[in-house]
Coordinates of C-alpha atoms and ligand atoms in Angstrom, one line a residue:
M1 CA -22.6 -22.3 -36.0
E2 CA -25.2 -19.9 -34.7
L3 CA -26.9 -17.1 -36.5
Y4 CA -28.2 -13.7 -35.3
H5 CA -30.9 -12.2 -37.5
G6 CA -31.8 -8.5 -37.6
S7 CA -30.0 -5.1 -37.5
I8 CA -26.2 -5.0 -37.0
V9 CA -24.0 -2.0 -36.5
Y10 CA -20.2 -1.9 -36.0
S11 CA -17.2 0.3 -36.8
P12 CA -14.6 -1.1 -39.2
S13 CA -13.0 2.3 -39.5
A14 CA -13.2 5.7 -37.9
E15 CA -14.8 7.2 -41.0
K16 CA -18.1 5.4 -41.2
L17 CA -20.3 3.0 -39.3
A18 CA -21.1 -0.3 -41.0
E19 CA -24.9 -0.9 -40.9
H20 CA -26.8 -4.0 -41.9
T21 CA -30.5 -4.5 -41.8
D22 CA -32.4 -7.8 -42.1
S23 CA -29.1 -9.6 -42.1
Y24 CA -27.6 -12.8 -40.6
L25 CA -24.4 -12.7 -38.4
A26 CA -22.8 -16.1 -38.2
V27 CA -20.8 -17.1 -35.1
E28 CA -18.6 -20.2 -35.0
G29 CA -16.9 -21.2 -31.7
G30 CA -17.5 -17.7 -30.2
V31 CA -15.9 -16.0 -33.2
V32 CA -17.6 -14.0 -36.0
E33 CA -17.6 -15.9 -39.3
G34 CA -19.5 -13.5 -41.5
I35 CA -22.5 -11.3 -42.1
Y36 CA -25.0 -12.4 -44.9
P37 CA -28.1 -10.9 -46.4
T38 CA -29.7 -14.3 -46.5
V39 CA -29.0 -17.6 -44.8
P40 CA -26.2 -19.2 -46.9
E41 CA -26.8 -22.7 -48.1
S42 CA -24.1 -24.2 -45.8
L43 CA -25.8 -22.6 -42.7
R44 CA -29.3 -23.9 -43.3
G45 CA -30.6 -25.4 -40.1
A46 CA -28.3 -23.5 -37.8
P47 CA -30.1 -22.0 -34.7
I48 CA -31.2 -18.4 -35.2
T49 CA -31.5 -15.8 -32.5
E50 CA -34.0 -13.2 -33.6
L51 CA -33.0 -9.7 -32.6
G52 CA -36.4 -8.2 -33.3
Q53 CA -36.3 -4.4 -32.8
N54 CA -32.9 -4.6 -31.1
V55 CA -29.6 -3.7 -32.8
L56 CA -26.5 -5.8 -32.4
I57 CA -23.3 -3.8 -31.6
P58 CA -19.8 -4.8 -30.4
A59 CA -19.3 -4.7 -26.6
F60 CA -17.4 -1.7 -25.3
S61 CA -13.8 -1.3 -24.1
D62 CA -13.0 1.0 -21.2
L63 CA -9.3 1.8 -21.4
H64 CA -9.1 3.8 -18.1
V65 CA -11.0 3.0 -15.0
H66 CA -10.3 3.0 -11.3
A67 CA -12.1 0.1 -9.6
P68 CA -11.5 1.2 -6.0
Q69 CA -13.1 4.6 -6.7
Y70 CA -16.4 3.0 -7.5
P71 CA -18.0 4.1 -4.2
Q72 CA -17.0 7.7 -4.9
R73 CA -18.8 8.2 -8.2
G74 CA -20.7 11.5 -8.5
L75 CA -19.1 13.0 -5.4
A76 CA -16.8 16.0 -5.0
M77 CA -17.1 16.7 -8.7
D78 CA -16.8 20.4 -8.0
E79 CA -13.1 20.0 -6.9
L80 CA -10.0 19.9 -9.1
L81 CA -7.5 17.0 -9.4
P82 CA -5.0 17.7 -6.5
D83 CA -7.7 18.5 -3.9
W84 CA -10.0 15.7 -5.2
L85 CA -7.1 13.2 -4.8
A86 CA -6.0 14.4 -1.4
H87 CA -9.4 14.8 0.2
H88 CA -11.5 12.1 -1.3
T89 CA -9.6 9.6 -3.5
F90 CA -6.6 8.8 -1.4
P91 CA -8.6 8.2 1.9
L92 CA -10.9 5.9 0.0
E93 CA -8.1 3.9 -1.6
A94 CA -6.4 3.5 1.8
R95 CA -9.4 1.4 2.8
F96 CA -8.4 -1.3 0.3
A97 CA -6.0 -2.7 2.9
E98 CA -9.2 -4.3 4.3
M99 CA -10.1 -7.4 2.2
D100 CA -13.8 -7.5 3.2
F101 CA -14.3 -3.9 2.0
A102 CA -12.3 -4.5 -1.1
R103 CA -14.2 -7.7 -2.1
A104 CA -17.6 -6.0 -1.7
V105 CA -16.6 -3.0 -3.7
Y106 CA -14.9 -5.0 -6.5
D107 CA -17.8 -7.4 -6.8
A108 CA -20.1 -4.4 -7.3
F109 CA -17.7 -2.7 -9.6
V110 CA -17.4 -5.7 -11.9
D111 CA -21.2 -6.2 -11.9
D112 CA -21.5 -2.5 -13.0
L113 CA -19.0 -2.9 -15.8
I114 CA -21.0 -5.8 -17.2
A115 CA -24.3 -4.0 -16.7
H116 CA -23.0 -1.1 -18.8
G117 CA -21.8 -3.4 -21.6
T118 CA -18.1 -3.1 -20.9
L119 CA -16.5 -6.5 -21.5
H120 CA -12.9 -5.3 -21.9
A121 CA -11.1 -2.9 -19.5
V122 CA -7.8 -1.5 -18.4
V123 CA -8.1 -1.1 -14.7
F124 CA -6.3 0.6 -11.8
G125 CA -6.4 -1.1 -8.5
T126 CA -4.6 0.3 -5.4
I127 CA -1.2 -0.2 -4.0
H128 CA -2.5 -3.2 -2.1
P129 CA -1.5 -6.5 -3.8
A130 CA -4.1 -8.8 -2.0
S131 CA -7.2 -6.7 -2.9
T132 CA -6.0 -5.9 -6.4
G133 CA -5.3 -9.6 -6.8
Y134 CA -8.9 -10.4 -5.8
L135 CA -10.1 -7.9 -8.5
L136 CA -8.0 -9.6 -11.1
S137 CA -9.1 -13.1 -10.1
R138 CA -12.8 -12.0 -10.3
L139 CA -12.4 -10.7 -13.8
E140 CA -10.4 -13.8 -14.8
S141 CA -13.1 -16.2 -13.5
L142 CA -15.7 -14.3 -15.5
G143 CA -13.6 -14.5 -18.6
L144 CA -13.5 -10.7 -19.2
D145 CA -10.5 -9.4 -21.0
A146 CA -8.7 -7.0 -18.7
Y147 CA -5.4 -5.5 -17.8
V148 CA -5.3 -4.8 -14.0
G149 CA -2.6 -2.9 -12.2
K150 CA -1.3 -2.9 -8.6
V151 CA -0.6 0.8 -8.3
N152 CA 2.9 2.1 -7.5
M153 CA 3.4 5.3 -5.4
D154 CA 6.5 5.9 -3.3
T155 CA 6.6 9.7 -2.9
A156 CA 4.3 12.7 -2.4
S157 CA 1.6 10.4 -1.2
P158 CA -0.2 10.1 2.2
D159 CA 1.4 7.8 4.7
E160 CA -1.2 5.0 4.3
L161 CA -0.6 4.9 0.5
R162 CA 3.1 5.5 0.4
E163 CA 5.2 2.4 -0.3
T164 CA 9.0 2.2 0.1
T165 CA 10.7 2.0 -3.3
E166 CA 12.0 -1.5 -2.6
G167 CA 8.7 -2.7 -1.2
S168 CA 6.8 -1.4 -4.2
L169 CA 9.1 -3.2 -6.6
R170 CA 9.2 -6.4 -4.6
E171 CA 5.4 -6.6 -4.3
T172 CA 5.0 -5.7 -8.0
A173 CA 7.4 -8.5 -9.0
R174 CA 5.4 -10.9 -6.9
F175 CA 2.1 -9.7 -8.4
L176 CA 3.5 -10.3 -11.9
E177 CA 4.7 -13.8 -10.9
Q178 CA 1.3 -14.7 -9.4
Y179 CA -1.0 -13.5 -12.2
G180 CA 1.3 -13.4 -15.3
A181 CA -0.1 -16.7 -16.6
N182 CA -3.8 -15.6 -16.5
R183 CA -5.7 -16.1 -19.8
H184 CA -8.1 -13.1 -19.6
A185 CA -7.3 -10.7 -16.8
R186 CA -3.6 -10.0 -16.9
P187 CA -1.3 -7.7 -14.9
I188 CA 0.0 -4.3 -16.2
L189 CA 2.5 -2.0 -14.6
T190 CA 0.7 1.0 -13.0
P191 CA 2.9 3.8 -11.7
R192 CA 0.1 6.2 -10.7
F193 CA 1.6 9.3 -12.3
A194 CA 5.0 11.1 -12.3
P195 CA 4.3 13.2 -9.2
T196 CA 3.9 10.1 -6.9
C197 CA 6.8 8.0 -8.4
S198 CA 10.5 8.3 -7.8
R199 CA 13.0 7.9 -10.5
E200 CA 14.3 4.7 -8.8
L201 CA 10.8 3.3 -8.8
L202 CA 10.1 4.0 -12.4
F203 CA 13.5 2.6 -13.6
G204 CA 12.9 -0.5 -11.4
L205 CA 9.5 -1.0 -12.9
G206 CA 11.1 -0.6 -16.4
R207 CA 13.3 -3.6 -15.5
L208 CA 10.4 -5.6 -14.3
G209 CA 8.4 -4.8 -17.5
A210 CA 11.3 -6.1 -19.6
K211 CA 11.8 -9.2 -17.5
Y212 CA 8.1 -10.2 -17.4
G213 CA 7.0 -8.7 -20.7
V214 CA 4.4 -6.5 -19.2
G215 CA 3.1 -3.1 -20.5
L216 CA 2.2 0.2 -18.8
Q217 CA -0.8 2.2 -17.8
T218 CA -0.4 5.7 -16.2
H219 CA -1.8 9.2 -16.3
L220 CA 0.0 11.1 -19.0
V221 CA 0.0 14.9 -19.4
E222 CA -3.4 14.9 -17.8
S223 CA -3.5 18.4 -16.4
R224 CA -1.3 21.5 -16.6
W225 CA -0.4 20.9 -13.0
E226 CA 0.6 17.3 -13.6
A227 CA 2.6 18.2 -16.7
A228 CA 4.5 20.9 -14.9
E229 CA 5.2 18.6 -11.9
A230 CA 6.6 16.0 -14.3
R231 CA 9.0 18.6 -15.8
R232 CA 10.0 19.9 -12.3
L233 CA 10.6 16.4 -10.9
F234 CA 12.4 15.0 -14.0
P235 CA 14.2 18.1 -15.4
D236 CA 16.4 15.9 -17.6
C237 CA 13.3 14.7 -19.5
S238 CA 11.8 17.0 -22.1
C239 CA 8.3 15.8 -21.5
D240 CA 6.1 13.5 -19.3
T241 CA 6.1 10.7 -21.8
Q242 CA 9.9 10.7 -22.1
I243 CA 10.2 9.8 -18.4
Y244 CA 8.5 6.5 -19.1
E245 CA 10.5 6.0 -22.3
R246 CA 13.8 6.5 -20.5
A247 CA 12.7 4.2 -17.7
G248 CA 12.2 1.4 -20.3
L249 CA 8.5 1.2 -19.7
L250 CA 7.2 1.6 -23.3
D251 CA 8.5 -1.5 -25.0
N252 CA 7.2 -4.4 -23.1
G253 CA 3.5 -4.7 -23.8
P254 CA 0.5 -2.4 -24.3
V255 CA 1.0 1.2 -23.3
V256 CA -2.0 3.2 -22.1
G257 CA -1.7 6.9 -21.5
A258 CA -4.8 8.2 -19.7
H259 CA -6.0 11.7 -20.7
F260 CA -3.1 13.0 -22.8
I261 CA -4.7 16.5 -22.8
F262 CA -1.6 18.7 -22.7
P263 CA 0.9 16.8 -24.9
S264 CA 4.0 18.6 -26.3
P265 CA 5.1 17.5 -29.8
G266 CA 7.6 15.3 -28.0
D267 CA 4.8 13.5 -26.0
I268 CA 3.0 12.8 -29.2
R269 CA 6.1 11.6 -31.1
I270 CA 7.1 9.2 -28.3
L271 CA 3.6 7.8 -27.6
K272 CA 3.1 7.2 -31.3
K273 CA 6.6 5.6 -31.8
H274 CA 5.8 3.0 -29.1
G275 CA 2.3 2.3 -30.4
G276 CA 0.6 3.5 -27.2
W277 CA -3.1 4.4 -26.8
A278 CA -4.1 7.9 -25.7
V279 CA -7.4 7.6 -23.7
Q280 CA -9.9 10.3 -23.7
C281 CA -12.1 10.3 -20.5
P282 CA -14.7 13.0 -21.3
D283 CA -16.7 13.1 -18.0
A284 CA -13.5 13.0 -15.9
T285 CA -11.9 15.8 -17.8
I286 CA -15.0 18.0 -17.5
S287 CA -15.2 17.3 -13.8
V288 CA -11.9 17.1 -12.0
I289 CA -9.3 17.8 -14.7
A290 CA -10.8 20.7 -16.6
G291 CA -9.1 20.1 -20.0
I292 CA -10.2 18.7 -23.3
M293 CA -8.1 16.3 -25.4
S294 CA -7.4 17.3 -29.0
A295 CA -8.8 14.0 -30.2
G296 CA -9.2 15.1 -33.8
A297 CA -5.7 16.4 -34.1
L298 CA -4.2 13.4 -32.3
A299 CA -6.1 11.1 -34.7
D300 CA -4.8 13.0 -37.6
A301 CA -1.3 12.7 -36.2
G302 CA -1.7 8.9 -36.2
V303 CA -2.0 8.4 -32.4
K304 CA -4.2 5.5 -31.4
L305 CA -7.2 6.7 -29.4
A306 CA -9.7 5.1 -27.0
L307 CA -12.3 6.1 -24.5
G308 CA -12.3 5.6 -20.7
S309 CA -14.9 6.1 -18.0
D310 CA -12.1 7.0 -15.5
L311 CA -14.5 6.1 -12.6
A312 CA -14.6 8.0 -10.3
A313 CA -13.3 11.2 -11.8
G314 CA -16.0 10.2 -14.3
H315 CA -19.2 9.5 -12.6
S316 CA -20.5 6.5 -14.6
A317 CA -19.1 3.3 -16.0
A318 CA -21.0 3.9 -19.2
V319 CA -18.4 4.0 -22.0
Y320 CA -21.3 4.6 -24.5
T321 CA -22.1 8.0 -23.0
Q322 CA -18.4 8.9 -23.3
A323 CA -18.7 8.4 -27.0
G324 CA -21.4 11.0 -27.2
R325 CA -19.5 13.3 -24.8
A326 CA -16.3 13.0 -26.9
V327 CA -18.3 14.4 -29.8
Q328 CA -19.5 17.3 -27.7
L329 CA -16.1 18.1 -26.4
G330 CA -14.6 18.0 -29.9
K331 CA -16.9 20.8 -30.8
L332 CA -16.0 22.8 -27.8
K333 CA -12.3 22.3 -28.5
A334 CA -12.7 23.4 -32.1
F335 CA -14.8 26.4 -31.1
Y336 CA -12.6 27.8 -28.3
E337 CA -9.2 26.7 -29.7
P338 CA -9.8 26.5 -33.4
E339 CA -6.0 26.6 -34.2
G340 CA -5.0 23.0 -34.9
N341 CA -8.1 21.4 -33.6
R342 CA -11.1 19.9 -35.3
A343 CA -14.4 18.3 -34.1
I344 CA -14.8 14.6 -34.3
S345 CA -17.7 12.6 -35.8
F346 CA -19.9 10.2 -33.9
A347 CA -18.5 7.4 -36.1
Q348 CA -15.0 8.2 -34.9
A349 CA -16.1 8.3 -31.2
F350 CA -17.8 5.0 -31.6
H351 CA -14.7 3.6 -33.2
M352 CA -12.7 4.7 -30.2
A353 CA -15.2 3.0 -27.9
T354 CA -15.2 -0.3 -29.8
K355 CA -12.7 -1.4 -32.4
Q356 CA -9.8 1.0 -31.7
G357 CA -9.9 0.6 -27.9
G358 CA -10.6 -3.1 -28.3
A359 CA -7.5 -3.6 -30.4
L360 CA -5.5 -3.5 -27.2
F361 CA -6.9 -6.8 -26.2
G362 CA -6.7 -8.5 -29.6
K363 CA -9.6 -9.1 -32.1
V364 CA -12.5 -7.7 -30.1
G365 CA -14.7 -4.6 -30.8
S366 CA -15.8 -5.3 -34.3
F367 CA -17.8 -7.8 -36.3
E368 CA -15.4 -8.4 -39.1
P369 CA -14.7 -12.1 -39.7
G370 CA -12.3 -13.5 -37.1
Y371 CA -13.3 -11.0 -34.3
R372 CA -14.6 -12.6 -31.1
F373 CA -18.3 -12.3 -30.7
D374 CA -18.4 -10.0 -27.7
A375 CA -21.6 -8.1 -28.4
L376 CA -24.6 -6.2 -27.0
A377 CA -28.2 -6.1 -28.2
I378 CA -29.5 -2.6 -27.6
G379 CA -33.1 -1.4 -28.0
G380 CA -35.9 0.7 -26.5
V381 CA -34.5 4.1 -27.4
A382 CA -36.9 4.9 -30.2
D383 CA -40.2 6.7 -29.6
A384 CA -43.5 6.7 -31.5
F385 CA -42.8 9.9 -33.4
Q386 CA -40.3 8.7 -36.0
P387 CA -38.6 5.4 -36.7
L388 CA -34.8 5.2 -36.2
T389 CA -32.3 3.5 -38.5
P390 CA -30.0 1.1 -36.8
A391 CA -27.2 3.6 -36.8
Q392 CA -29.5 6.3 -35.3
T393 CA -30.5 3.8 -32.6
V394 CA -26.8 3.5 -31.7
E395 CA -26.2 7.2 -31.7
R396 CA -29.2 7.9 -29.5
F397 CA -28.1 5.1 -27.1
C398 CA -24.7 6.8 -26.8
Y399 CA -26.3 10.0 -25.7
A400 CA -29.5 9.0 -23.9
G401 CA -29.0 5.3 -23.2
E402 CA -29.2 3.5 -19.9
T403 CA -28.4 0.0 -18.8
K404 CA -32.0 -1.0 -19.3
H405 CA -31.5 -0.4 -23.0
I406 CA -28.9 -3.2 -23.1
R407 CA -31.2 -6.1 -23.7
A408 CA -28.6 -8.8 -24.0
R409 CA -24.8 -9.3 -23.6
Y410 CA -22.7 -11.9 -25.3
L411 CA -19.1 -12.8 -24.3
A412 CA -17.3 -15.1 -26.8
G413 CA -20.7 -16.1 -28.1
K414 CA -22.2 -17.0 -24.7
K415 CA -25.1 -15.0 -23.3
L416 CA -24.4 -13.4 -19.9
G417 CA -26.9 -13.2 -17.1
E418 CA -28.2 -9.8 -16.0
K419 CA -26.4 -9.8 -12.7
G420 CA -22.7 -10.4 -12.0
G421 CA -22.0 -11.8 -15.4
E422 CA -22.9 -15.4 -14.6
T423 CA -23.3 -17.3 -17.8
I424 CA -26.7 -18.9 -18.3
Ligands
GUN1 N1 -4.0 11.2 -11.4 C1 -3.4 10.5 -10.4 N2 -4.3 9.8 -9.8 C2 -5.5 9.9 -10.4 C3 -6.8 9.4 -10.3 O1 -7.0 8.6 -9.4 N3 -7.7 9.8 -11.1 C4 -7.4 10.7 -12.1 N4 -8.4 11.1 -12.9 N5 -6.3 11.3 -12.3 C5 -5.3 10.9 -11.5
FE2 FE1 -7.6 8.1 -13.8

């Protein structure tokens, strides 16, 4: 048993942050045992880590991020999705046929995730099984919880990124066979989005999902253009989400719909019915997508929500700044489209970034008893002018924080090193 003494903040529900000062968080075998105002009799003599001025919070979950796009962050942010993909993203992703390039980028990407306090992620690779496999193995060896997808695209894609339907299915089956038994970083089906996937491919992936018990990540009603393309290409489906439902892709494991900005009532009904997550990626939608998720209304409708960095349509791996940005966007949405929309609170945004997103991986993202102790100690955001409560420290960190404000990272109770996540 170990104890952590000081200020502790977490998010048991979307309504309110839980805040403890001068308290003791007990960890047994990497799992939270409880939080106490004083050291309980039974824990006398257990080693105590003093948090000092730092605040202990759960580590973040990034439910939508493109590892191969890491070198592209902060570039071409003045373009919109179709041009951004064609001119920048697709040429970069084609380079992941080269293993040396892929290894270097993926090592840097994983370091950056950890540096930003993201210890759980749902990740797009590229169409290339070997380099995507390397990414998955790297995450697995570090013990980070992740779902990683070999991307599928067999139509309306540049030559270097267009698979044959049979080749895409064959390589995906092999990928699932190879990595399906992983403990931490597991495969997930990853058809890029409806415009680049044929009906045969999606139905074939649905059969693989059922056979191997593997879920789905994709971009769902992410832009007006994409939603219209989905309707044009699949005229027998009433909405984007129904394409995946008909293909049998929503019943085999976690379902992650990135963006979900322009859902019809049908999209909402279907995603909710299958227990999928809608992932808001605030920076990405400001930059290349130009739409705002109705997060408040979706939450009220009972859809599970999470946050994503969407590197590199989003320019940073920091999920914590996405929490601040989600609050800002909620206000804009409610201001410009008041009908049916409401702003969201910081407590709700932090919940999306921690417990609600973390639920996809199991018991991570909170400090209730039984949750894995995946945690960050944050500090250094206060100034000399006024003291901050622990909850205010967290809020400021989510707006103005940087990696230097993450003073310690813990994965299943073990402290991570500053670089590359080596345990020390
Ligand atoms: N839609 C299809 N591919 C992509 C991508 O790489 N990034 C984003 N943001 N949207 C997409
Ligand atoms: Fe994306």
